[in-house]
Short mmCIF file of C-alpha atoms and ligand atoms in Angstrom, two decimals:
data_model
loop_
_atom_site.label_atom_id
_atom_site.label_comp_id
_atom_site.label_asym_id
_atom_site.label_seq_id
_atom_site.Cartn_x
_atom_site.Cartn_y
_atom_site.Cartn_z
CA UNK A 1 -11.04 -33.87 -10.42
CA UNK A 2 -13.16 -31.35 -12.25
CA UNK A 3 -11.90 -27.87 -11.41
CA UNK A 4 -13.68 -24.61 -12.17
CA UNK A 5 -11.23 -21.73 -12.56
CA UNK A 6 -12.98 -18.36 -12.78
CA UNK A 7 -11.18 -15.38 -14.31
CA UNK A 8 -8.88 -17.69 -16.26
CA UNK A 9 -8.58 -15.25 -19.19
CA UNK A 10 -6.88 -12.75 -16.88
CA UNK A 11 -3.26 -12.50 -15.80
CA UNK A 12 -2.98 -14.83 -12.80
CA UNK A 13 -5.89 -17.11 -13.73
CA UNK A 14 -4.36 -17.55 -17.21
CA UNK A 15 -0.96 -18.47 -15.79
CA UNK A 16 -2.70 -20.83 -13.35
CA UNK A 17 -4.53 -22.59 -16.18
CA UNK A 18 -1.29 -23.10 -18.12
CA UNK A 19 0.26 -24.56 -14.97
CA UNK A 20 -2.65 -26.86 -14.10
CA UNK A 21 -3.46 -28.12 -17.60
CA UNK A 22 0.15 -29.23 -18.06
CA UNK A 23 0.73 -30.54 -14.54
CA UNK A 24 -2.50 -32.53 -14.14
CA UNK A 25 -3.50 -34.09 -17.48
CA UNK A 26 -5.99 -36.31 -15.64
CA UNK A 27 -7.89 -33.34 -14.16
CA UNK A 28 -10.53 -31.42 -16.10
CA UNK A 29 -10.02 -27.66 -16.04
CA UNK A 30 -12.99 -25.46 -16.93
CA UNK A 31 -12.24 -21.76 -17.41
CA UNK A 32 -15.21 -19.44 -16.76
CA UNK A 33 -14.57 -15.84 -17.71
CA UNK A 34 -16.77 -12.91 -18.72
CA UNK A 35 -14.04 -11.48 -20.98
CA UNK A 36 -14.27 -7.96 -19.60
CA UNK A 37 -11.80 -5.36 -20.91
CA UNK A 38 -8.92 -7.34 -19.36
CA UNK A 39 -10.00 -10.88 -20.22
CA UNK A 40 -7.93 -12.04 -23.17
CA UNK A 41 -8.26 -15.44 -24.83
CA UNK A 42 -4.96 -14.92 -26.66
CA UNK A 43 -3.42 -15.75 -23.27
CA UNK A 44 -4.92 -19.24 -23.49
CA UNK A 45 -3.61 -20.03 -26.99
CA UNK A 46 -0.94 -22.42 -25.62
CA UNK A 47 -3.61 -24.66 -24.00
CA UNK A 48 -6.40 -24.41 -26.56
CA UNK A 49 -7.15 -27.83 -27.97
CA UNK A 50 -5.82 -29.68 -24.92
CA UNK A 51 -8.20 -32.48 -23.92
CA UNK A 52 -8.40 -31.45 -20.26
CA UNK A 53 -9.22 -27.76 -20.92
CA UNK A 54 -12.45 -25.96 -21.78
CA UNK A 55 -13.56 -22.32 -21.93
CA UNK A 56 -17.00 -21.00 -21.03
CA UNK A 57 -17.99 -17.38 -21.26
CA UNK A 58 -20.15 -16.07 -18.41
CA UNK A 59 -20.60 -13.76 -15.44
CA UNK A 60 -19.92 -15.04 -11.92
CA UNK A 61 -22.60 -12.63 -10.67
CA UNK A 62 -25.30 -14.05 -12.98
CA UNK A 63 -27.14 -16.29 -10.51
CA UNK A 64 -29.38 -18.34 -12.84
CA UNK A 65 -26.47 -18.93 -15.22
CA UNK A 66 -24.11 -19.97 -12.39
CA UNK A 67 -26.65 -22.33 -10.83
CA UNK A 68 -27.39 -23.95 -14.22
CA UNK A 69 -23.67 -24.36 -14.84
CA UNK A 70 -23.00 -25.96 -11.44
CA UNK A 71 -25.97 -28.29 -11.83
CA UNK A 72 -24.76 -29.42 -15.24
CA UNK A 73 -21.03 -29.64 -14.56
CA UNK A 74 -20.81 -31.01 -10.98
CA UNK A 75 -17.49 -29.35 -10.14
CA UNK A 76 -15.30 -30.86 -7.42
CA UNK A 77 -13.27 -27.70 -6.85
CA UNK A 78 -13.86 -23.99 -7.51
CA UNK A 79 -10.96 -21.53 -7.59
CA UNK A 80 -12.17 -17.94 -7.82
CA UNK A 81 -9.77 -15.55 -9.55
CA UNK A 82 -12.47 -13.54 -11.34
CA UNK A 83 -12.49 -9.94 -10.18
CA UNK A 84 -12.21 -6.34 -11.10
CA UNK A 85 -8.59 -5.93 -10.11
CA UNK A 86 -7.28 -2.43 -10.79
CA UNK A 87 -7.13 0.08 -7.91
CA UNK A 88 -7.15 3.14 -10.20
CA UNK A 89 -10.33 1.94 -11.95
CA UNK A 90 -11.98 1.33 -8.55
CA UNK A 91 -11.37 4.96 -7.67
CA UNK A 92 -13.15 6.05 -10.88
CA UNK A 93 -16.07 3.56 -10.70
CA UNK A 94 -16.50 1.54 -7.48
CA UNK A 95 -19.91 -0.03 -8.28
CA UNK A 96 -18.70 -2.75 -10.68
CA UNK A 97 -16.18 -3.80 -8.01
CA UNK A 98 -19.06 -4.49 -5.62
CA UNK A 99 -20.98 -6.40 -8.27
CA UNK A 100 -18.18 -8.66 -9.48
CA UNK A 101 -16.00 -9.01 -6.41
CA UNK A 102 -18.70 -9.22 -3.73
CA UNK A 103 -21.91 -10.36 -5.42
CA UNK A 104 -19.98 -12.59 -7.84
CA UNK A 105 -18.16 -14.35 -5.00
CA UNK A 106 -21.29 -14.88 -2.89
CA UNK A 107 -23.13 -16.23 -5.94
CA UNK A 108 -20.35 -18.79 -6.46
CA UNK A 109 -20.39 -19.65 -2.74
CA UNK A 110 -24.16 -20.24 -2.84
CA UNK A 111 -23.78 -22.49 -5.86
CA UNK A 112 -20.89 -24.32 -4.20
CA UNK A 113 -23.15 -25.01 -1.22
CA UNK A 114 -26.13 -26.02 -3.32
CA UNK A 115 -24.11 -28.49 -5.42
CA UNK A 116 -21.73 -29.88 -2.79
CA UNK A 117 -18.40 -28.57 -4.09
CA UNK A 118 -15.55 -30.21 -2.14
CA UNK A 119 -13.32 -27.14 -2.03
CA UNK A 120 -13.94 -23.45 -2.70
CA UNK A 121 -10.75 -21.41 -2.89
CA UNK A 122 -10.96 -17.64 -2.83
CA UNK A 123 -8.01 -15.78 -4.35
CA UNK A 124 -7.76 -12.77 -2.08
CA UNK A 125 -5.03 -10.15 -1.75
CA UNK A 126 -2.65 -8.64 0.81
CA UNK A 127 -4.38 -5.32 0.10
CA UNK A 128 -7.13 -6.39 2.55
CA UNK A 129 -4.67 -5.55 5.35
CA UNK A 130 -4.37 -1.91 4.27
CA UNK A 131 -0.83 -0.57 4.38
CA UNK A 132 2.22 -0.43 6.64
CA UNK A 133 4.25 2.67 7.49
CA UNK A 134 7.42 3.26 5.47
CA UNK A 135 9.54 3.81 8.60
CA UNK A 136 8.75 0.42 10.23
CA UNK A 137 10.54 -2.19 8.08
CA UNK A 138 10.17 -4.61 11.01
CA UNK A 139 6.37 -4.87 10.45
CA UNK A 140 4.78 -7.47 8.15
CA UNK A 141 1.24 -8.65 7.39
CA UNK A 142 0.44 -11.94 9.12
CA UNK A 143 -2.86 -13.81 8.74
CA UNK A 144 -3.91 -12.23 12.06
CA UNK A 145 -3.31 -8.63 10.96
CA UNK A 146 -6.69 -6.83 11.12
CA UNK A 147 -8.51 -6.18 7.85
CA UNK A 148 -8.23 -2.43 7.27
CA UNK A 149 -8.77 -1.47 3.65
CA UNK A 150 -7.99 1.74 1.78
CA UNK A 151 -9.41 1.60 -1.75
CA UNK A 152 -12.78 0.55 -3.20
CA UNK A 153 -10.87 -2.37 -4.81
CA UNK A 154 -9.41 -3.64 -1.55
CA UNK A 155 -12.69 -3.06 0.29
CA UNK A 156 -14.59 -5.18 -2.21
CA UNK A 157 -11.90 -7.89 -2.09
CA UNK A 158 -11.97 -7.83 1.73
CA UNK A 159 -15.72 -8.22 1.66
CA UNK A 160 -15.46 -11.27 -0.63
CA UNK A 161 -12.70 -12.69 1.58
CA UNK A 162 -14.83 -12.26 4.73
CA UNK A 163 -17.94 -13.71 3.09
CA UNK A 164 -15.89 -16.76 2.14
CA UNK A 165 -14.79 -17.25 5.76
CA UNK A 166 -18.34 -16.58 7.00
CA UNK A 167 -19.66 -19.38 4.74
CA UNK A 168 -17.24 -21.78 6.42
CA UNK A 169 -18.33 -20.74 9.91
CA UNK A 170 -22.05 -20.50 9.15
CA UNK A 171 -22.69 -23.23 6.59
CA UNK A 172 -19.58 -25.38 6.87
CA UNK A 173 -18.63 -24.66 3.23
CA UNK A 174 -15.15 -26.20 2.71
CA UNK A 175 -13.27 -22.99 1.89
CA UNK A 176 -9.69 -21.79 1.86
CA UNK A 177 -8.48 -18.23 1.29
CA UNK A 178 -5.09 -16.99 0.07
CA UNK A 179 -3.83 -13.41 0.40
CA UNK A 180 -0.97 -12.80 -1.99
CA UNK A 181 1.31 -9.84 -2.57
CA UNK A 182 1.75 -8.04 -5.93
CA UNK A 183 2.37 -10.42 -8.84
CA UNK A 184 4.49 -9.96 -11.95
CA UNK A 185 5.19 -12.22 -14.92
CA UNK A 186 3.90 -12.96 -18.44
CA UNK A 187 0.39 -11.99 -19.62
CA UNK A 188 -0.28 -9.12 -17.18
CA UNK A 189 -2.62 -6.48 -18.55
CA UNK A 190 -0.55 -3.41 -19.48
CA UNK A 191 -2.36 -1.07 -17.10
CA UNK A 192 -0.47 -2.48 -14.08
CA UNK A 193 2.88 -1.00 -13.05
CA UNK A 194 5.40 -3.47 -14.52
CA UNK A 195 3.90 -4.21 -17.99
CA UNK A 196 2.81 -0.56 -18.32
CA UNK A 197 6.34 0.67 -17.73
CA UNK A 198 7.93 -1.96 -20.01
CA UNK A 199 5.57 -1.25 -22.92
CA UNK A 200 5.94 2.52 -22.58
CA UNK A 201 9.73 2.40 -22.19
CA UNK A 202 9.99 0.27 -25.35
CA UNK A 203 8.09 3.01 -27.19
CA UNK A 204 10.25 5.75 -25.60
CA UNK A 205 7.16 7.19 -23.91
CA UNK A 206 7.18 8.93 -20.53
CA UNK A 207 6.79 6.66 -17.50
CA UNK A 208 4.18 8.06 -15.08
CA UNK A 209 5.36 7.46 -11.49
CA UNK A 210 2.79 8.43 -8.87
CA UNK A 211 4.13 10.98 -6.37
CA UNK A 212 7.72 10.46 -5.26
CA UNK A 213 7.61 6.78 -6.22
CA UNK A 214 8.63 5.74 -2.71
CA UNK A 215 5.65 3.46 -2.09
CA UNK A 216 6.75 -0.12 -1.50
CA UNK A 217 5.24 -3.26 -3.02
CA UNK A 218 6.23 -6.87 -2.25
CA UNK A 219 6.68 -8.55 -5.67
CA UNK A 220 6.06 -12.24 -6.29
CA UNK A 221 6.48 -14.04 -9.61
CA UNK A 222 3.10 -15.32 -10.79
CA UNK A 223 4.51 -18.86 -11.12
CA UNK A 224 5.11 -18.93 -7.38
CA UNK A 225 1.56 -17.74 -6.73
CA UNK A 226 0.28 -20.62 -8.89
CA UNK A 227 2.29 -23.26 -6.99
CA UNK A 228 1.01 -21.85 -3.68
CA UNK A 229 -2.65 -21.98 -4.71
CA UNK A 230 -2.26 -25.51 -6.07
CA UNK A 231 -0.73 -26.57 -2.75
CA UNK A 232 -3.41 -24.85 -0.63
CA UNK A 233 -6.22 -26.45 -2.64
CA UNK A 234 -4.69 -29.92 -2.33
CA UNK A 235 -3.18 -29.80 1.16
CA UNK A 236 -4.47 -26.68 2.94
CA UNK A 237 -6.85 -26.91 5.88
CA UNK A 238 -10.44 -25.81 5.31
CA UNK A 239 -11.46 -22.58 7.03
CA UNK A 240 -7.87 -21.32 6.93
CA UNK A 241 -6.25 -18.23 5.44
CA UNK A 242 -2.74 -18.43 3.92
CA UNK A 243 -0.55 -15.43 3.15
CA UNK A 244 1.63 -15.78 0.03
CA UNK A 245 4.75 -13.71 -0.52
CA UNK A 246 8.50 -14.00 -0.82
CA UNK A 247 10.03 -10.94 0.89
CA UNK A 248 10.76 -8.99 -2.28
CA UNK A 249 10.00 -5.43 -1.25
CA UNK A 250 10.92 -2.69 -3.70
CA UNK A 251 10.00 0.97 -4.02
CA UNK A 252 8.22 1.85 -7.26
CA UNK A 253 11.26 3.92 -8.30
CA UNK A 254 13.51 0.86 -7.83
CA UNK A 255 11.19 -1.21 -10.03
CA UNK A 256 10.99 1.43 -12.76
CA UNK A 257 14.76 1.98 -12.77
CA UNK A 258 15.35 -1.79 -12.98
CA UNK A 259 13.14 -1.90 -16.08
CA UNK A 260 14.84 1.11 -17.71
CA UNK A 261 18.25 -0.37 -17.00
CA UNK A 262 17.35 -3.76 -18.46
CA UNK A 263 15.99 -2.13 -21.62
CA UNK A 264 18.91 0.31 -21.96
CA UNK A 265 16.56 3.31 -21.73
CA UNK A 266 17.35 6.62 -19.99
CA UNK A 267 15.96 7.56 -16.55
CA UNK A 268 14.91 10.88 -18.10
CA UNK A 269 11.79 8.98 -19.30
CA UNK A 270 10.52 8.99 -15.70
CA UNK A 271 7.85 11.61 -15.02
CA UNK A 272 6.49 12.13 -11.52
CA UNK A 273 2.73 12.66 -11.76
CA UNK A 274 -0.07 13.45 -9.27
CA UNK A 275 -0.29 10.76 -6.60
CA UNK A 276 -3.08 8.14 -6.49
CA UNK A 277 -5.86 9.05 -4.03
CA UNK A 278 -5.46 7.14 -0.74
CA UNK A 279 -2.27 5.55 -2.08
CA UNK A 280 -1.16 2.63 0.17
CA UNK A 281 2.41 3.16 1.35
CA UNK A 282 3.86 -0.28 1.92
CA UNK A 283 2.77 -3.90 1.55
CA UNK A 284 4.90 -6.68 3.04
CA UNK A 285 3.85 -10.29 3.58
CA UNK A 286 5.00 -12.66 6.29
CA UNK A 287 4.70 -16.08 4.57
CA UNK A 288 5.77 -18.16 7.61
CA UNK A 289 2.47 -20.07 7.86
CA UNK A 290 2.40 -21.45 4.31
CA UNK A 291 6.13 -22.20 4.45
CA UNK A 292 5.94 -24.05 7.78
CA UNK A 293 2.55 -25.77 7.46
CA UNK A 294 2.54 -26.64 3.76
CA UNK A 295 6.25 -26.54 2.91
CA UNK A 296 5.77 -23.91 0.14
CA UNK A 297 8.87 -22.11 -1.12
CA UNK A 298 9.01 -19.62 -4.00
CA UNK A 299 11.34 -20.46 -6.88
CA UNK A 300 12.05 -16.84 -7.83
CA UNK A 301 13.44 -13.78 -6.08
CA UNK A 302 12.79 -10.40 -7.71
CA UNK A 303 16.35 -10.46 -9.09
CA UNK A 304 15.92 -13.86 -10.72
CA UNK A 305 12.31 -13.34 -11.87
CA UNK A 306 12.29 -9.87 -13.36
CA UNK A 307 14.82 -10.32 -16.23
CA UNK A 308 12.80 -13.18 -17.77
CA UNK A 309 9.60 -11.19 -17.33
CA UNK A 310 11.03 -8.14 -19.11
CA UNK A 311 12.32 -10.43 -21.86
CA UNK A 312 8.86 -11.97 -22.22
CA UNK A 313 7.29 -8.55 -22.93
CA UNK A 314 10.10 -7.75 -25.38
CA UNK A 315 9.63 -11.09 -27.18
CA UNK A 316 5.81 -11.06 -27.12
CA UNK A 317 5.03 -7.54 -28.28
CA UNK A 318 2.10 -8.79 -30.37
CA UNK A 319 0.35 -9.92 -27.20
CA UNK A 320 0.31 -6.49 -25.56
CA UNK A 321 0.15 -4.49 -28.79
CA UNK A 322 -3.10 -6.31 -29.63
CA UNK A 323 -4.42 -5.12 -26.27
CA UNK A 324 -3.33 -1.54 -26.79
CA UNK A 325 -4.90 -1.53 -30.27
CA UNK A 326 -8.08 -3.34 -29.13
CA UNK A 327 -7.46 -6.23 -31.57
CA UNK A 328 -7.47 -8.83 -28.79
CA UNK A 329 -11.24 -8.41 -28.53
CA UNK A 330 -11.62 -9.81 -32.08
CA UNK A 331 -9.98 -13.05 -31.02
CA UNK A 332 -13.04 -14.26 -29.13
CA UNK A 333 -15.25 -13.65 -32.15
CA UNK A 334 -12.80 -15.42 -34.43
CA UNK A 335 -12.35 -18.45 -32.17
CA UNK A 336 -15.78 -18.78 -30.61
CA UNK A 337 -18.14 -16.56 -32.59
CA UNK A 338 -20.00 -19.39 -34.28
CA UNK A 339 -19.80 -21.84 -31.42
CA UNK A 340 -21.13 -19.86 -28.46
CA UNK A 341 -23.94 -17.41 -27.91
P1 NAD B 1 -7.09 -9.55 -14.14
O1 NAD B 1 -7.81 -8.25 -14.06
O2 NAD B 1 -5.91 -9.70 -15.04
O3 NAD B 1 -8.12 -10.71 -14.52
C1 NAD B 1 -9.41 -10.78 -14.02
C2 NAD B 1 -10.22 -11.71 -14.92
O4 NAD B 1 -11.55 -11.82 -14.37
C3 NAD B 1 -10.38 -11.22 -16.36
O5 NAD B 1 -10.10 -12.27 -17.27
C4 NAD B 1 -11.85 -10.80 -16.44
O6 NAD B 1 -12.42 -10.95 -17.75
C5 NAD B 1 -12.49 -11.73 -15.43
N1 NAD B 1 -13.76 -11.22 -14.91
C6 NAD B 1 -14.01 -9.97 -14.46
N2 NAD B 1 -15.29 -9.85 -14.07
C7 NAD B 1 -15.85 -11.09 -14.25
C8 NAD B 1 -17.15 -11.62 -14.00
N3 NAD B 1 -18.13 -10.85 -13.50
N4 NAD B 1 -17.39 -12.92 -14.29
C9 NAD B 1 -16.39 -13.71 -14.82
N5 NAD B 1 -15.16 -13.25 -15.08
C10 NAD B 1 -14.89 -11.95 -14.80
O7 NAD B 1 -6.68 -9.87 -12.63
P2 NAD B 1 -5.42 -10.63 -12.03
O8 NAD B 1 -4.35 -9.64 -11.80
O9 NAD B 1 -5.17 -11.84 -12.82
O10 NAD B 1 -6.00 -11.04 -10.60
C11 NAD B 1 -6.70 -12.27 -10.43
C12 NAD B 1 -7.15 -12.38 -8.99
O11 NAD B 1 -6.01 -12.32 -8.13
C13 NAD B 1 -8.07 -11.24 -8.55
O12 NAD B 1 -9.07 -11.80 -7.72
C14 NAD B 1 -7.15 -10.32 -7.77
O13 NAD B 1 -7.87 -9.60 -6.80
C15 NAD B 1 -6.18 -11.31 -7.15
N6 NAD B 1 -4.83 -10.80 -6.83
C16 NAD B 1 -4.12 -10.13 -7.79
C17 NAD B 1 -2.83 -9.71 -7.50
C18 NAD B 1 -2.00 -9.02 -8.55
O14 NAD B 1 -0.88 -8.58 -8.25
N7 NAD B 1 -2.44 -8.91 -9.80
C19 NAD B 1 -2.27 -9.96 -6.24
C20 NAD B 1 -3.04 -10.64 -5.28
C21 NAD B 1 -4.31 -11.07 -5.60
P1 TYD B 2 -0.45 -1.43 -9.50
O1 TYD B 2 0.30 -2.24 -10.49
O2 TYD B 2 -1.66 -0.68 -9.94
O3 TYD B 2 -0.78 -2.40 -8.27
P2 TYD B 2 -1.40 -2.05 -6.79
O4 TYD B 2 -1.84 -0.66 -6.76
O5 TYD B 2 -2.53 -3.01 -6.69
O6 TYD B 2 -0.28 -2.35 -5.84
O7 TYD B 2 0.55 -0.36 -8.86
C1 TYD B 2 1.74 -0.76 -8.20
C2 TYD B 2 2.39 0.48 -7.63
O8 TYD B 2 2.81 1.33 -8.72
C3 TYD B 2 1.44 1.34 -6.80
O9 TYD B 2 2.17 1.90 -5.70
C4 TYD B 2 1.01 2.44 -7.74
C5 TYD B 2 2.20 2.62 -8.64
N1 TYD B 2 1.91 3.06 -10.02
C6 TYD B 2 2.58 4.18 -10.56
O10 TYD B 2 3.41 4.82 -9.89
N2 TYD B 2 2.28 4.55 -11.84
C7 TYD B 2 1.37 3.87 -12.60
O11 TYD B 2 1.12 4.28 -13.76
C8 TYD B 2 0.71 2.72 -12.05
C9 TYD B 2 -0.30 1.96 -12.83
C10 TYD B 2 1.03 2.35 -10.75
#
């Protein structure tokens, strides 16, 4: 199979490429990424040079480029991770979220239709469901929970998600959609809660917790997200949505204290700062459908997954220090400068 993975220089797409390149040596994995501020080819170092892996730089919203690429490459499967992904940035500048997340996804869908792709998988998010109240721990997001978004990020992701399902209904495009909870693990850009807090704690800098820090997120190790997507693409039913999550709800304060504890740093580093606008209170996934229908089971709980993740950021300080210093942007030039336009 020839598989196009978009956004493969990002956190989850990068982990997915590592997973796929090693698991399926007979498949051809093509990574298409624009290398925006958070695309980092240093993440792909472990697979560079593998016979079944290739990188192409480009924009999923660039229609002529995408159509040329699909015509030339004849992909069997497209898995769309590429997105603007940070809620705080979407509050500052929503327009790029519409361009990449909505226009980019519909451009890929059109190309998938035009060139007969056998499966189009859209990597969506549980944030399309909006949030749950803090005082109703009995409530969970199921695939039938109404879409009810809060932020420009989640609105753009919901739009892409709905377009994907509309292409199935209208054109018969063979799509699947997954809506996953918050991920953690290696190679996450240090603007997101967990890597941000680890990198700042290691430097004895203040840890900015929004509001009281009582908002709840449902944390899944990125490895488990990768196994779920692989399974959905190979065995999921077209036209279907699958929630992905492992019942690992934690308040932000619990997460931050876990990190401080593991690093032997004092809780006095925590600083409560002005809350995020429209801040979602609680996310919580009901994964019954993917467990029952596809037999998916996560390997990690938060307790078993977080120590190795913290250790990874301690052991791989070059990776995130290059990001903080801007050096990671030179890597593309060094590796590809003379080979690509
Ligand atoms: P990320 O921000 O780390 O990576 C996004 C990647 O997309 C980057 O490499 C970036 O360069 C690339 N990209 C951005 N615009 C592009 C464009 N126009 N054309 C081509 N490439 C472009 O994001 P992530 O955390 O890895 O998330 C990946 C996907 O998973 C996103 O679609 C996100 O909505 C979804 N998701 C994320 C989480 C999470 O907890 N991080 C949870 C559920 C779903
Ligand atoms: P984030 O990693 O941005 O993911 P999302 O907003 O998509 O869930 O944030 C996770 C939680 O952590 C969210 O409730 C906001 C909170 N948060 C902070 O308290 N401080 C921070 O500096 C950041 C980035 C997030």
